Amino acid sequence: MLIGNVGKEPEVRYVDQGQAVARLVLATTERGYTLQNGTQVPDRTEWHTVLMWRKLAEIAERYVHKGDKLYIEGRIHYATYDDKQGRRQHYTEIWADNMEMLTPRQAATTAVPSATTAAPSATTATQAGNATGADTSEALPF
């Protein structure tokens, strides 16, 4: 699980038969502290690439924006590829199974609040039920 802030607008594309895939960058920060001897240890920020599929990706496309705070549950995926020079490159992604939006949505920022244009203050979306194509719209609060 990760809790962090979205670093840039999610990139969403549609693949095989209109299946949505979202990629976003999430920043998590470990707070700094002071050692007993007075040495200051600074904050440390890590950047994570998060991938979402299907309904979860569509929710991210509509409601997630740069700066939003998210709670992400998922699994770590390690992969490699060969670059143009033939060197092996390694990368790590988080494959999200669940997301909760932690940033409250202000009524003042939405001209006409409605279920189709504004997200509630905290929403949860799970990808698990969508893998089978089941309709989870009743389980979602919007």
mmCIF file of C-alpha atoms in Angstrom:
data_model
loop_
_atom_site.group_PDB
_atom_site.id
_atom_site.type_symbol
_atom_site.label_atom_id
_atom_site.label_comp_id
_atom_site.label_asym_id
_atom_site.label_seq_id
_atom_site.Cartn_x
_atom_site.Cartn_y
_atom_site.Cartn_z
ATOM 1 C CA MET A 1 0.000 0.000 0.000
ATOM 2 C CA LEU A 2 1.121 3.524 -0.770
ATOM 3 C CA ILE A 3 -0.156 6.941 0.233
ATOM 4 C CA GLY A 4 1.155 9.838 -1.797
ATOM 5 C CA ASN A 5 0.521 12.729 -4.156
ATOM 6 C CA VAL A 6 0.023 12.477 -7.901
ATOM 7 C CA GLY A 7 2.992 14.087 -9.667
ATOM 8 C CA LYS A 8 1.346 14.797 -13.036
ATOM 9 C CA GLU A 9 -1.956 14.250 -14.817
ATOM 10 C CA PRO A 10 -2.657 10.523 -15.388
ATOM 11 C CA GLU A 11 -1.927 9.248 -18.898
ATOM 12 C CA VAL A 12 -4.822 7.094 -20.109
ATOM 13 C CA ARG A 13 -4.955 5.069 -23.283
ATOM 14 C CA TYR A 14 -7.396 2.520 -24.598
ATOM 15 C CA VAL A 15 -6.129 -0.844 -25.833
ATOM 16 C CA ASP A 16 -7.687 -4.165 -26.881
ATOM 17 C CA GLN A 17 -11.423 -3.707 -27.331
ATOM 18 C CA GLY A 18 -11.510 -0.352 -25.558
ATOM 19 C CA GLN A 19 -9.895 -1.493 -22.303
ATOM 20 C CA ALA A 20 -8.608 1.551 -20.385
ATOM 21 C CA VAL A 21 -5.052 1.603 -19.024
ATOM 22 C CA ALA A 22 -3.916 4.508 -16.826
ATOM 23 C CA ARG A 23 -0.359 5.367 -15.831
ATOM 24 C CA LEU A 24 0.355 7.893 -13.120
ATOM 25 C CA VAL A 25 3.320 8.939 -11.041
ATOM 26 C CA LEU A 26 2.880 8.951 -7.263
ATOM 27 C CA ALA A 27 5.271 10.673 -4.831
ATOM 28 C CA THR A 28 5.601 9.239 -1.344
ATOM 29 C CA THR A 29 7.605 11.011 1.339
ATOM 30 C CA GLU A 30 9.329 9.599 4.387
ATOM 31 C CA ARG A 31 9.518 12.408 6.911
ATOM 32 C CA GLY A 32 12.888 13.570 8.161
ATOM 33 C CA TYR A 33 13.916 13.347 11.778
ATOM 34 C CA THR A 34 16.636 14.324 14.215
ATOM 35 C CA LEU A 35 19.023 11.754 15.680
ATOM 36 C CA GLN A 36 19.857 11.791 19.381
ATOM 37 C CA ASN A 37 23.239 13.363 18.576
ATOM 38 C CA GLY A 38 21.466 16.264 16.812
ATOM 39 C CA THR A 39 22.103 15.148 13.235
ATOM 40 C CA GLN A 40 19.245 16.109 10.944
ATOM 41 C CA VAL A 41 18.017 13.431 8.533
ATOM 42 C CA PRO A 42 16.091 15.159 5.697
ATOM 43 C CA ASP A 43 12.778 14.121 4.146
ATOM 44 C CA ARG A 44 13.148 11.487 1.431
ATOM 45 C CA THR A 45 10.728 11.418 -1.502
ATOM 46 C CA GLU A 46 10.329 8.363 -3.727
ATOM 47 C CA TRP A 47 8.529 8.403 -7.089
ATOM 48 C CA HIS A 48 6.442 5.392 -8.118
ATOM 49 C CA THR A 49 4.876 4.536 -11.470
ATOM 50 C CA VAL A 50 1.353 3.190 -10.898
ATOM 51 C CA LEU A 51 -0.637 1.291 -13.536
ATOM 52 C CA MET A 52 -4.415 0.828 -13.407
ATOM 53 C CA TRP A 53 -6.726 -1.083 -15.712
ATOM 54 C CA ARG A 54 -10.377 -1.174 -16.747
ATOM 55 C CA LYS A 55 -12.871 0.679 -14.543
ATOM 56 C CA LEU A 56 -10.163 1.812 -12.111
ATOM 57 C CA ALA A 57 -8.317 3.481 -15.008
ATOM 58 C CA GLU A 58 -11.521 5.177 -16.168
ATOM 59 C CA ILE A 59 -12.094 6.541 -12.658
ATOM 60 C CA ALA A 60 -8.527 7.851 -12.558
ATOM 61 C CA GLU A 61 -9.043 9.505 -15.950
ATOM 62 C CA ARG A 62 -12.141 11.360 -14.747
ATOM 63 C CA TYR A 63 -11.311 12.240 -11.156
ATOM 64 C CA VAL A 64 -7.564 12.044 -10.444
ATOM 65 C CA HIS A 65 -5.454 15.131 -11.063
ATOM 66 C CA LYS A 66 -1.946 16.391 -10.371
ATOM 67 C CA GLY A 67 -1.480 17.074 -6.655
ATOM 68 C CA ASP A 68 -4.286 14.770 -5.463
ATOM 69 C CA LYS A 69 -3.537 12.552 -2.490
ATOM 70 C CA LEU A 70 -4.231 8.847 -3.150
ATOM 71 C CA TYR A 71 -4.191 5.610 -1.225
ATOM 72 C CA ILE A 72 -3.107 2.761 -3.534
ATOM 73 C CA GLU A 73 -3.190 -0.968 -2.896
ATOM 74 C CA GLY A 74 -1.473 -3.211 -5.388
ATOM 75 C CA ARG A 75 1.514 -5.335 -6.156
ATOM 76 C CA ILE A 76 5.039 -4.604 -7.251
ATOM 77 C CA HIS A 77 5.936 -5.596 -10.797
ATOM 78 C CA TYR A 78 9.581 -5.817 -11.862
ATOM 79 C CA ALA A 79 10.484 -5.992 -15.546
ATOM 80 C CA THR A 80 13.403 -5.565 -17.904
ATOM 81 C CA TYR A 81 13.934 -4.534 -21.508
ATOM 82 C CA ASP A 82 16.877 -3.970 -23.833
ATOM 83 C CA ASP A 83 17.432 -0.332 -24.814
ATOM 84 C CA LYS A 84 18.586 0.909 -28.236
ATOM 85 C CA GLN A 85 22.217 0.308 -27.303
ATOM 86 C CA GLY A 86 21.441 -3.297 -26.345
ATOM 87 C CA ARG A 87 21.851 -2.709 -22.603
ATOM 88 C CA ARG A 88 19.490 -4.400 -20.187
ATOM 89 C CA GLN A 89 17.306 -1.872 -18.324
ATOM 90 C CA HIS A 90 15.261 -2.648 -15.206
ATOM 91 C CA TYR A 91 12.147 -0.875 -14.007
ATOM 92 C CA THR A 92 9.560 -1.224 -11.269
ATOM 93 C CA GLU A 93 5.835 -0.470 -11.429
ATOM 94 C CA ILE A 94 2.964 -0.736 -8.991
ATOM 95 C CA TRP A 95 -0.007 -2.600 -10.469
ATOM 96 C CA ALA A 96 -2.964 -1.094 -8.604
ATOM 97 C CA ASP A 97 -5.833 -3.278 -7.419
ATOM 98 C CA ASN A 98 -7.542 -0.624 -5.306
ATOM 99 C CA MET A 99 -7.472 3.153 -5.006
ATOM 100 C CA GLU A 100 -8.961 5.587 -2.538
ATOM 101 C CA MET A 101 -9.031 9.294 -3.249
ATOM 102 C CA LEU A 102 -7.990 11.178 -0.110
ATOM 103 C CA THR A 103 -8.153 14.761 -1.422
ATOM 104 C CA PRO A 104 -11.484 16.390 -0.542
ATOM 105 C CA ARG A 105 -13.353 17.908 -3.466
ATOM 106 C CA GLN A 106 -14.549 21.446 -2.778
ATOM 107 C CA ALA A 107 -18.073 22.347 -3.908
ATOM 108 C CA ALA A 108 -16.728 25.766 -4.921
ATOM 109 C CA THR A 109 -14.429 24.215 -7.539
ATOM 110 C CA THR A 110 -17.313 22.501 -9.322
ATOM 111 C CA ALA A 111 -19.828 24.731 -11.084
ATOM 112 C CA VAL A 112 -22.675 22.216 -10.995
ATOM 113 C CA PRO A 113 -21.984 19.219 -8.779
ATOM 114 C CA SER A 114 -23.440 15.986 -10.079
ATOM 115 C CA ALA A 115 -22.679 12.309 -10.084
ATOM 116 C CA THR A 116 -21.225 12.551 -13.582
ATOM 117 C CA THR A 117 -18.987 15.590 -13.081
ATOM 118 C CA ALA A 118 -17.788 15.647 -9.472
ATOM 119 C CA ALA A 119 -16.233 13.046 -7.231
ATOM 120 C CA PRO A 120 -17.239 12.778 -3.577
ATOM 121 C CA SER A 121 -14.740 13.756 -0.896
ATOM 122 C CA ALA A 122 -13.419 10.218 -0.509
ATOM 123 C CA THR A 123 -14.069 7.512 -3.052
ATOM 124 C CA THR A 124 -12.944 3.948 -3.287
ATOM 125 C CA ALA A 125 -12.584 1.896 -6.421
ATOM 126 C CA THR A 126 -11.572 -1.723 -6.734
ATOM 127 C CA GLN A 127 -10.425 -3.450 -9.860
ATOM 128 C CA ALA A 128 -11.045 -7.000 -8.628
ATOM 129 C CA GLY A 129 -14.726 -7.191 -9.614
ATOM 130 C CA ASN A 130 -14.025 -5.681 -12.997
ATOM 131 C CA ALA A 131 -11.661 -8.403 -14.172
ATOM 132 C CA THR A 132 -14.670 -10.606 -14.911
ATOM 133 C CA GLY A 133 -16.587 -7.813 -16.576
ATOM 134 C CA ALA A 134 -19.030 -7.556 -13.663
ATOM 135 C CA ASP A 135 -20.888 -4.266 -13.273
ATOM 136 C CA THR A 136 -19.623 -2.604 -10.089
ATOM 137 C CA SER A 137 -21.378 0.715 -10.604
ATOM 138 C CA GLU A 138 -23.677 -0.052 -7.653
ATOM 139 C CA ALA A 139 -20.650 -0.578 -5.401
ATOM 140 C CA LEU A 140 -19.126 2.776 -6.347
ATOM 141 C CA PRO A 141 -20.420 5.920 -4.655
ATOM 142 C CA PHE A 142 -20.763 7.853 -7.941
#
